[in-house]
């Protein structure tokens, strides 16, 4: 089966799994949320009945301040009471949107399988927490499979693009090492602009954040730190169809962004491993040469303790000369693998 078909099938499978999770969590946690809303509403109404001089708008503003302080780690017990002026109050006719509706539950399910875990929404019932553990146990490996396939595809595209930049844009530069550094810088700048900066501009416009906040959100999200102090789609109150589209698009951004980040980290790891292998091979050759020269198999102390800067520089020079051959070999291996996949 071709990789593109596998990605399509895995993506559809993950989408079905997320929809299933949204239905389950909405059903389990939604009833508890309704009960909590009813209790809170009754408590507010009882307070206002006992204190008719308290303006309702000021009470709502006070509750929002308490909520904001609580989100920032300040206990409501530390907030001083206030004297309120005497005005009339009115009930809110239109209730706020439920936290555990299907759209929010879908987004919550996506934060589970991607391991972002914002924490802005969490199950409060024992059943919901147990279901969450089971859901994550199955969903994280499933999503990891999809992410691995997308990462491989992005890796191939990135290597091809990097090769074109290396061969055609910086072909006039003689030093192979300088060409690699410049190619890496261009690739990183392109990656950061497409994966971080452009989405930050979009979220800045849609969510009403300033650009530094949107940039902070994108970086914290794709690094899977996921503080939860800012969450895209959380305050989006447009009509239901656009709200669903916005949440699904954000989940797609998670997939592509995490895959791209994995490609960058994997490339750095591969390069470091390749350098370590060459360094070990050079040290092994030097030890063998020194042992043969001594005749009795004793190694000189300088070899055992490591090589000096001149030897390290010579290895770097050898690495530059061998880099082109390594790249050609990698391209041949990748081509053979793609041919095998297409034949399957």
mmCIF file of N, CA, C and O in Angstrom, residues 247-330:
data_model
loop_
_atom_site.group_PDB
_atom_site.id
_atom_site.type_symbol
_atom_site.label_atom_id
_atom_site.label_comp_id
_atom_site.label_asym_id
_atom_site.label_seq_id
_atom_site.Cartn_x
_atom_site.Cartn_y
_atom_site.Cartn_z
ATOM 1 N N UNK A 247 -12.046 24.339 14.505
ATOM 2 C CA UNK A 247 -11.442 23.348 15.396
ATOM 3 C C UNK A 247 -10.747 22.240 14.603
ATOM 4 O O UNK A 247 -9.638 21.804 14.956
ATOM 5 N N UNK A 248 -11.377 21.771 13.525
ATOM 6 C CA UNK A 248 -10.752 20.725 12.708
ATOM 7 C C UNK A 248 -9.477 21.245 12.043
ATOM 8 O O UNK A 248 -8.458 20.550 11.978
ATOM 9 N N UNK A 249 -9.524 22.494 11.557
ATOM 10 C CA UNK A 249 -8.333 23.090 10.950
ATOM 11 C C UNK A 249 -7.208 23.219 11.972
ATOM 12 O O UNK A 249 -6.028 22.975 11.643
ATOM 13 N N UNK A 250 -7.544 23.566 13.185
ATOM 14 C CA UNK A 250 -6.525 23.670 14.232
ATOM 15 C C UNK A 250 -5.917 22.309 14.543
ATOM 16 O O UNK A 250 -4.705 22.193 14.760
ATOM 17 N N UNK A 251 -6.744 21.262 14.557
ATOM 18 C CA UNK A 251 -6.218 19.905 14.776
ATOM 19 C C UNK A 251 -5.282 19.502 13.630
ATOM 20 O O UNK A 251 -4.230 18.892 13.858
ATOM 21 N N UNK A 252 -5.640 19.849 12.394
ATOM 22 C CA UNK A 252 -4.752 19.586 11.253
ATOM 23 C C UNK A 252 -3.426 20.327 11.428
ATOM 24 O O UNK A 252 -2.355 19.796 11.089
ATOM 25 N N UNK A 253 -3.496 21.534 11.946
ATOM 26 C CA UNK A 253 -2.263 22.287 12.222
ATOM 27 C C UNK A 253 -1.405 21.557 13.244
ATOM 28 O O UNK A 253 -0.172 21.526 13.123
ATOM 29 N N UNK A 254 -2.042 20.955 14.250
ATOM 30 C CA UNK A 254 -1.294 20.161 15.230
ATOM 31 C C UNK A 254 -0.527 19.034 14.535
ATOM 32 O O UNK A 254 0.657 18.819 14.803
ATOM 33 N N UNK A 255 -1.224 18.320 13.631
ATOM 34 C CA UNK A 255 -0.610 17.156 12.971
ATOM 35 C C UNK A 255 0.590 17.587 12.125
ATOM 36 O O UNK A 255 1.697 17.054 12.256
ATOM 37 N N UNK A 256 0.377 18.571 11.257
ATOM 38 C CA UNK A 256 1.448 19.012 10.362
ATOM 39 C C UNK A 256 2.587 19.665 11.153
ATOM 40 O O UNK A 256 3.774 19.426 10.885
ATOM 41 N N UNK A 257 2.228 20.466 12.149
ATOM 42 C CA UNK A 257 3.264 21.138 12.938
ATOM 43 C C UNK A 257 4.109 20.171 13.739
ATOM 44 O O UNK A 257 5.342 20.284 13.767
ATOM 45 N N UNK A 258 3.475 19.192 14.386
ATOM 46 C CA UNK A 258 4.231 18.205 15.157
ATOM 47 C C UNK A 258 5.104 17.352 14.252
ATOM 48 O O UNK A 258 6.234 17.000 14.605
ATOM 49 N N UNK A 259 4.580 16.987 13.062
ATOM 50 C CA UNK A 259 5.375 16.203 12.113
ATOM 51 C C UNK A 259 6.584 16.999 11.634
ATOM 52 O O UNK A 259 7.703 16.470 11.536
ATOM 53 N N UNK A 260 6.388 18.277 11.335
ATOM 54 C CA UNK A 260 7.505 19.116 10.878
ATOM 55 C C UNK A 260 8.554 19.277 11.968
ATOM 56 O O UNK A 260 9.761 19.240 11.702
ATOM 57 N N UNK A 261 8.095 19.460 13.196
ATOM 58 C CA UNK A 261 9.038 19.568 14.308
ATOM 59 C C UNK A 261 9.812 18.266 14.490
ATOM 60 O O UNK A 261 11.024 18.282 14.760
ATOM 61 N N UNK A 262 9.134 17.132 14.311
ATOM 62 C CA UNK A 262 9.821 15.839 14.412
ATOM 63 C C UNK A 262 10.876 15.686 13.326
ATOM 64 O O UNK A 262 11.938 15.106 13.558
ATOM 65 N N UNK A 263 10.597 16.213 12.122
ATOM 66 C CA UNK A 263 11.578 16.150 11.035
ATOM 67 C C UNK A 263 12.843 16.928 11.411
ATOM 68 O O UNK A 263 13.968 16.446 11.204
ATOM 69 N N UNK A 264 12.672 18.125 11.965
ATOM 70 C CA UNK A 264 13.828 18.938 12.340
ATOM 71 C C UNK A 264 14.651 18.240 13.416
ATOM 72 O O UNK A 264 15.887 18.125 13.308
ATOM 73 N N UNK A 265 13.989 17.747 14.448
ATOM 74 C CA UNK A 265 14.708 17.065 15.524
ATOM 75 C C UNK A 265 15.393 15.796 15.028
ATOM 76 O O UNK A 265 16.522 15.485 15.428
ATOM 77 N N UNK A 266 14.715 15.062 14.137
ATOM 78 C CA UNK A 266 15.296 13.838 13.603
ATOM 79 C C UNK A 266 16.522 14.137 12.739
ATOM 80 O O UNK A 266 17.517 13.404 12.770
ATOM 81 N N UNK A 267 16.464 15.216 11.969
ATOM 82 C CA UNK A 267 17.607 15.588 11.132
ATOM 83 C C UNK A 267 18.815 15.957 11.987
ATOM 84 O O UNK A 267 19.953 15.561 11.682
ATOM 85 N N UNK A 268 18.576 16.706 13.054
ATOM 86 C CA UNK A 268 19.674 17.060 13.957
ATOM 87 C C UNK A 268 20.269 15.810 14.598
ATOM 88 O O UNK A 268 21.494 15.647 14.687
ATOM 89 N N UNK A 269 19.404 14.903 15.021
ATOM 90 C CA UNK A 269 19.879 13.674 15.654
ATOM 91 C C UNK A 269 20.694 12.820 14.677
ATOM 92 O O UNK A 269 21.750 12.291 15.036
ATOM 93 N N UNK A 270 20.214 12.696 13.445
ATOM 94 C CA UNK A 270 20.936 11.891 12.462
ATOM 95 C C UNK A 270 22.309 12.478 12.163
ATOM 96 O O UNK A 270 23.288 11.735 12.026
ATOM 97 N N UNK A 271 22.372 13.788 12.061
ATOM 98 C CA UNK A 271 23.669 14.414 11.762
ATOM 99 C C UNK A 271 24.645 14.202 12.907
ATOM 100 O O UNK A 271 25.828 13.920 12.678
ATOM 101 N N UNK A 272 24.175 14.341 14.145
ATOM 102 C CA UNK A 272 25.053 14.122 15.288
ATOM 103 C C UNK A 272 25.514 12.672 15.362
ATOM 104 O O UNK A 272 26.676 12.386 15.663
ATOM 105 N N UNK A 273 24.611 11.741 15.084
ATOM 106 C CA UNK A 273 24.987 10.329 15.096
ATOM 107 C C UNK A 273 26.005 10.022 14.007
ATOM 108 O O UNK A 273 26.940 9.247 14.227
ATOM 109 N N UNK A 274 25.835 10.627 12.819
ATOM 110 C CA UNK A 274 26.780 10.410 11.739
ATOM 111 C C UNK A 274 28.161 10.957 12.102
ATOM 112 O O UNK A 274 29.183 10.325 11.832
ATOM 113 N N UNK A 275 28.185 12.114 12.743
ATOM 114 C CA UNK A 275 29.462 12.698 13.149
ATOM 115 C C UNK A 275 30.139 11.835 14.209
ATOM 116 O O UNK A 275 31.367 11.639 14.178
ATOM 117 N N UNK A 276 29.363 11.308 15.163
ATOM 118 C CA UNK A 276 29.935 10.451 16.211
ATOM 119 C C UNK A 276 30.499 9.172 15.610
ATOM 120 O O UNK A 276 31.582 8.708 16.000
ATOM 121 N N UNK A 277 29.790 8.577 14.641
ATOM 122 C CA UNK A 277 30.292 7.359 14.002
ATOM 123 C C UNK A 277 31.613 7.614 13.287
ATOM 124 O O UNK A 277 32.549 6.806 13.375
ATOM 125 N N UNK A 278 31.708 8.724 12.587
ATOM 126 C CA UNK A 278 32.953 9.040 11.887
ATOM 127 C C UNK A 278 34.081 9.316 12.866
ATOM 128 O O UNK A 278 35.233 8.937 12.635
ATOM 129 N N UNK A 279 33.753 9.979 13.968
ATOM 130 C CA UNK A 279 34.766 10.270 14.978
ATOM 131 C C UNK A 279 35.284 8.979 15.605
ATOM 132 O O UNK A 279 36.491 8.803 15.800
ATOM 133 N N UNK A 280 34.365 8.047 15.910
ATOM 134 C CA UNK A 280 34.779 6.761 16.471
ATOM 135 C C UNK A 280 35.640 5.988 15.479
ATOM 136 O O UNK A 280 36.628 5.345 15.869
ATOM 137 N N UNK A 281 35.258 6.015 14.210
ATOM 138 C CA UNK A 281 36.048 5.307 13.197
ATOM 139 C C UNK A 281 37.445 5.889 13.087
ATOM 140 O O UNK A 281 38.440 5.153 12.989
ATOM 141 N N UNK A 282 37.555 7.230 13.130
ATOM 142 C CA UNK A 282 38.873 7.866 13.046
ATOM 143 C C UNK A 282 39.723 7.534 14.272
ATOM 144 O O UNK A 282 40.929 7.271 14.157
ATOM 145 N N UNK A 283 39.111 7.557 15.454
ATOM 146 C CA UNK A 283 39.834 7.208 16.677
ATOM 147 C C UNK A 283 40.291 5.754 16.615
ATOM 148 O O UNK A 283 41.425 5.423 16.991
ATOM 149 N N UNK A 284 39.426 4.867 16.111
ATOM 150 C CA UNK A 284 39.797 3.456 15.995
ATOM 151 C C UNK A 284 40.970 3.251 15.056
ATOM 152 O O UNK A 284 41.889 2.474 15.346
ATOM 153 N N UNK A 285 40.963 3.948 13.923
ATOM 154 C CA UNK A 285 42.082 3.825 12.986
ATOM 155 C C UNK A 285 43.380 4.334 13.600
ATOM 156 O O UNK A 285 44.442 3.745 13.418
ATOM 157 N N UNK A 286 43.286 5.427 14.341
ATOM 158 C CA UNK A 286 44.512 5.992 14.954
ATOM 159 C C UNK A 286 45.050 5.073 16.042
ATOM 160 O O UNK A 286 46.272 4.895 16.173
ATOM 161 N N UNK A 287 44.153 4.482 16.821
ATOM 162 C CA UNK A 287 44.589 3.550 17.863
ATOM 163 C C UNK A 287 45.266 2.343 17.236
ATOM 164 O O UNK A 287 46.316 1.871 17.684
ATOM 165 N N UNK A 288 44.669 1.823 16.177
ATOM 166 C CA UNK A 288 45.241 0.661 15.502
ATOM 167 C C UNK A 288 46.610 0.986 14.919
ATOM 168 O O UNK A 288 47.568 0.204 15.032
ATOM 169 N N UNK A 289 46.735 2.156 14.300
ATOM 170 C CA UNK A 289 48.015 2.553 13.722
ATOM 171 C C UNK A 289 49.076 2.722 14.796
ATOM 172 O O UNK A 289 50.224 2.282 14.640
ATOM 173 N N UNK A 290 48.713 3.347 15.908
ATOM 174 C CA UNK A 290 49.666 3.560 16.991
ATOM 175 C C UNK A 290 50.097 2.247 17.616
ATOM 176 O O UNK A 290 51.273 2.042 17.942
ATOM 177 N N UNK A 291 49.161 1.323 17.805
ATOM 178 C CA UNK A 291 49.476 0.022 18.391
ATOM 179 C C UNK A 291 50.430 -0.757 17.496
ATOM 180 O O UNK A 291 51.383 -1.389 17.961
ATOM 181 N N UNK A 292 50.203 -0.713 16.196
ATOM 182 C CA UNK A 292 51.092 -1.407 15.266
ATOM 183 C C UNK A 292 52.479 -0.775 15.245
ATOM 184 O O UNK A 292 53.487 -1.461 15.097
ATOM 185 N N UNK A 293 52.529 0.521 15.366
ATOM 186 C CA UNK A 293 53.826 1.213 15.347
ATOM 187 C C UNK A 293 54.635 0.884 16.587
ATOM 188 O O UNK A 293 55.869 0.756 16.530
ATOM 189 N N UNK A 294 53.986 0.733 17.741
ATOM 190 C CA UNK A 294 54.693 0.403 18.973
ATOM 191 C C UNK A 294 55.197 -1.037 18.963
ATOM 192 O O UNK A 294 56.164 -1.366 19.647
ATOM 193 N N UNK A 295 54.530 -1.881 18.233
ATOM 194 C CA UNK A 295 54.977 -3.253 18.116
ATOM 195 C C UNK A 295 54.540 -4.140 19.260
ATOM 196 O O UNK A 295 54.149 -5.288 19.059
ATOM 197 N N UNK A 296 54.541 -3.667 20.478
ATOM 198 C CA UNK A 296 54.173 -4.476 21.629
ATOM 199 C C UNK A 296 52.715 -4.304 22.016
ATOM 200 O O UNK A 296 52.273 -4.826 23.027
ATOM 201 N N UNK A 297 51.970 -3.552 21.239
ATOM 202 C CA UNK A 297 50.528 -3.418 21.499
ATOM 203 C C UNK A 297 50.186 -2.365 22.523
ATOM 204 O O UNK A 297 49.024 -2.183 22.855
ATOM 205 N N UNK A 298 51.200 -1.662 23.080
ATOM 206 C CA UNK A 298 50.910 -0.631 24.059
ATOM 207 C C UNK A 298 50.488 0.639 23.338
ATOM 208 O O UNK A 298 51.068 1.016 22.326
ATOM 209 N N UNK A 299 49.505 1.290 23.871
ATOM 210 C CA UNK A 299 48.976 2.504 23.255
ATOM 211 C C UNK A 299 49.582 3.729 23.916
ATOM 212 O O UNK A 299 49.803 3.767 25.121
ATOM 213 N N UNK A 300 49.829 4.710 23.101
ATOM 214 C CA UNK A 300 50.340 5.957 23.650
ATOM 215 C C UNK A 300 49.248 6.680 24.422
ATOM 216 O O UNK A 300 48.068 6.604 24.087
ATOM 217 N N UNK A 301 49.624 7.418 25.439
ATOM 218 C CA UNK A 301 48.661 8.094 26.307
ATOM 219 C C UNK A 301 47.862 9.139 25.565
ATOM 220 O O UNK A 301 46.683 9.341 25.825
ATOM 221 N N UNK A 302 48.496 9.779 24.585
ATOM 222 C CA UNK A 302 47.793 10.819 23.837
ATOM 223 C C UNK A 302 46.630 10.253 23.059
ATOM 224 O O UNK A 302 45.607 10.924 22.853
ATOM 225 N N UNK A 303 46.750 9.005 22.582
ATOM 226 C CA UNK A 303 45.661 8.396 21.825
ATOM 227 C C UNK A 303 44.519 8.015 22.738
ATOM 228 O O UNK A 303 43.348 8.186 22.422
ATOM 229 N N UNK A 304 44.884 7.467 23.919
ATOM 230 C CA UNK A 304 43.853 7.033 24.850
ATOM 231 C C UNK A 304 43.048 8.218 25.356
ATOM 232 O O UNK A 304 41.823 8.165 25.509
ATOM 233 N N UNK A 305 43.745 9.325 25.635
ATOM 234 C CA UNK A 305 43.058 10.500 26.178
ATOM 235 C C UNK A 305 42.252 11.232 25.136
ATOM 236 O O UNK A 305 41.409 12.056 25.470
ATOM 237 N N UNK A 306 42.468 10.977 23.865
ATOM 238 C CA UNK A 306 41.702 11.635 22.819
ATOM 239 C C UNK A 306 42.603 12.350 21.842
ATOM 240 O O UNK A 306 43.828 12.402 22.005
ATOM 241 N N UNK A 307 42.016 12.878 20.845
ATOM 242 C CA UNK A 307 42.761 13.553 19.806
ATOM 243 C C UNK A 307 42.765 15.043 20.059
ATOM 244 O O UNK A 307 41.843 15.591 20.670
ATOM 245 N N UNK A 308 43.778 15.679 19.551
ATOM 246 C CA UNK A 308 43.896 17.117 19.688
ATOM 247 C C UNK A 308 43.057 17.850 18.677
ATOM 248 O O UNK A 308 42.322 17.265 17.893
ATOM 249 N N UNK A 309 43.182 19.176 18.679
ATOM 250 C CA UNK A 309 42.374 19.998 17.792
ATOM 251 C C UNK A 309 42.737 19.774 16.335
ATOM 252 O O UNK A 309 41.877 19.838 15.455
ATOM 253 N N UNK A 310 44.026 19.509 16.049
ATOM 254 C CA UNK A 310 44.419 19.315 14.663
ATOM 255 C C UNK A 310 43.791 18.057 14.084
ATOM 256 O O UNK A 310 43.308 18.043 12.947
ATOM 257 N N UNK A 311 43.756 16.985 14.916
ATOM 258 C CA UNK A 311 43.141 15.751 14.442
ATOM 259 C C UNK A 311 41.650 15.934 14.240
ATOM 260 O O UNK A 311 41.056 15.418 13.288
ATOM 261 N N UNK A 312 41.026 16.667 15.178
ATOM 262 C CA UNK A 312 39.588 16.905 15.035
ATOM 263 C C UNK A 312 39.294 17.713 13.780
ATOM 264 O O UNK A 312 38.321 17.452 13.065
ATOM 265 N N UNK A 313 40.163 18.710 13.504
ATOM 266 C CA UNK A 313 39.962 19.498 12.295
ATOM 267 C C UNK A 313 40.125 18.645 11.048
ATOM 268 O O UNK A 313 39.405 18.820 10.062
ATOM 269 N N UNK A 314 41.081 17.714 11.084
ATOM 270 C CA UNK A 314 41.278 16.855 9.918
ATOM 271 C C UNK A 314 40.075 15.967 9.688
ATOM 272 O O UNK A 314 39.690 15.684 8.557
ATOM 273 N N UNK A 315 39.446 15.520 10.783
ATOM 274 C CA UNK A 315 38.236 14.705 10.645
ATOM 275 C C UNK A 315 37.118 15.531 10.031
ATOM 276 O O UNK A 315 36.342 15.059 9.202
ATOM 277 N N UNK A 316 37.012 16.801 10.449
ATOM 278 C CA UNK A 316 35.996 17.668 9.850
ATOM 279 C C UNK A 316 36.229 17.815 8.358
ATOM 280 O O UNK A 316 35.280 17.828 7.564
ATOM 281 N N UNK A 317 37.522 17.953 7.959
ATOM 282 C CA UNK A 317 37.817 18.060 6.536
ATOM 283 C C UNK A 317 37.437 16.789 5.799
ATOM 284 O O UNK A 317 36.860 16.833 4.700
ATOM 285 N N UNK A 318 37.742 15.634 6.415
ATOM 286 C CA UNK A 318 37.359 14.370 5.793
ATOM 287 C C UNK A 318 35.838 14.245 5.699
ATOM 288 O O UNK A 318 35.298 13.714 4.733
ATOM 289 N N UNK A 319 35.173 14.748 6.722
ATOM 290 C CA UNK A 319 33.705 14.680 6.716
ATOM 291 C C UNK A 319 33.131 15.521 5.588
ATOM 292 O O UNK A 319 32.168 15.123 4.937
ATOM 293 N N UNK A 320 33.723 16.694 5.339
ATOM 294 C CA UNK A 320 33.252 17.527 4.243
ATOM 295 C C UNK A 320 33.434 16.821 2.913
ATOM 296 O O UNK A 320 32.561 16.855 2.049
ATOM 297 N N UNK A 321 34.572 16.152 2.748
ATOM 298 C CA UNK A 321 34.811 15.472 1.484
ATOM 299 C C UNK A 321 33.879 14.287 1.288
ATOM 300 O O UNK A 321 33.483 13.961 0.171
ATOM 301 N N UNK A 322 33.534 13.632 2.418
ATOM 302 C CA UNK A 322 32.685 12.437 2.305
ATOM 303 C C UNK A 322 31.204 12.771 2.317
ATOM 304 O O UNK A 322 30.360 11.900 2.095
ATOM 305 N N UNK A 323 30.864 14.029 2.589
ATOM 306 C CA UNK A 323 29.448 14.385 2.731
ATOM 307 C C UNK A 323 28.677 14.162 1.435
ATOM 308 O O UNK A 323 27.542 13.684 1.455
ATOM 309 N N UNK A 324 29.286 14.543 0.320
ATOM 310 C CA UNK A 324 28.606 14.390 -0.953
ATOM 311 C C UNK A 324 28.289 12.923 -1.223
ATOM 312 O O UNK A 324 27.206 12.570 -1.695
ATOM 313 N N UNK A 325 29.274 12.041 -0.928
ATOM 314 C CA UNK A 325 29.020 10.612 -1.123
ATOM 315 C C UNK A 325 27.925 10.099 -0.232
ATOM 316 O O UNK A 325 27.093 9.277 -0.641
ATOM 317 N N UNK A 326 27.858 10.587 1.016
ATOM 318 C CA UNK A 326 26.790 10.168 1.929
ATOM 319 C C UNK A 326 25.432 10.611 1.420
ATOM 320 O O UNK A 326 24.442 9.878 1.507
ATOM 321 N N UNK A 327 25.363 11.831 0.904
ATOM 322 C CA UNK A 327 24.085 12.328 0.405
ATOM 323 C C UNK A 327 23.617 11.514 -0.791
ATOM 324 O O UNK A 327 22.435 11.182 -0.909
ATOM 325 N N UNK A 328 24.546 11.191 -1.689
ATOM 326 C CA UNK A 328 24.169 10.366 -2.838
ATOM 327 C C UNK A 328 23.686 8.993 -2.396
ATOM 328 O O UNK A 328 22.699 8.461 -2.917
ATOM 329 N N UNK A 329 24.382 8.412 -1.417
ATOM 330 C CA UNK A 329 23.977 7.098 -0.918
ATOM 331 C C UNK A 329 22.603 7.154 -0.272
ATOM 332 O O UNK A 329 21.766 6.269 -0.474
ATOM 333 N N UNK A 330 22.332 8.230 0.507
ATOM 334 C CA UNK A 330 21.020 8.367 1.136
ATOM 335 C C UNK A 330 19.922 8.525 0.104
ATOM 336 O O UNK A 330 18.822 7.975 0.251
#
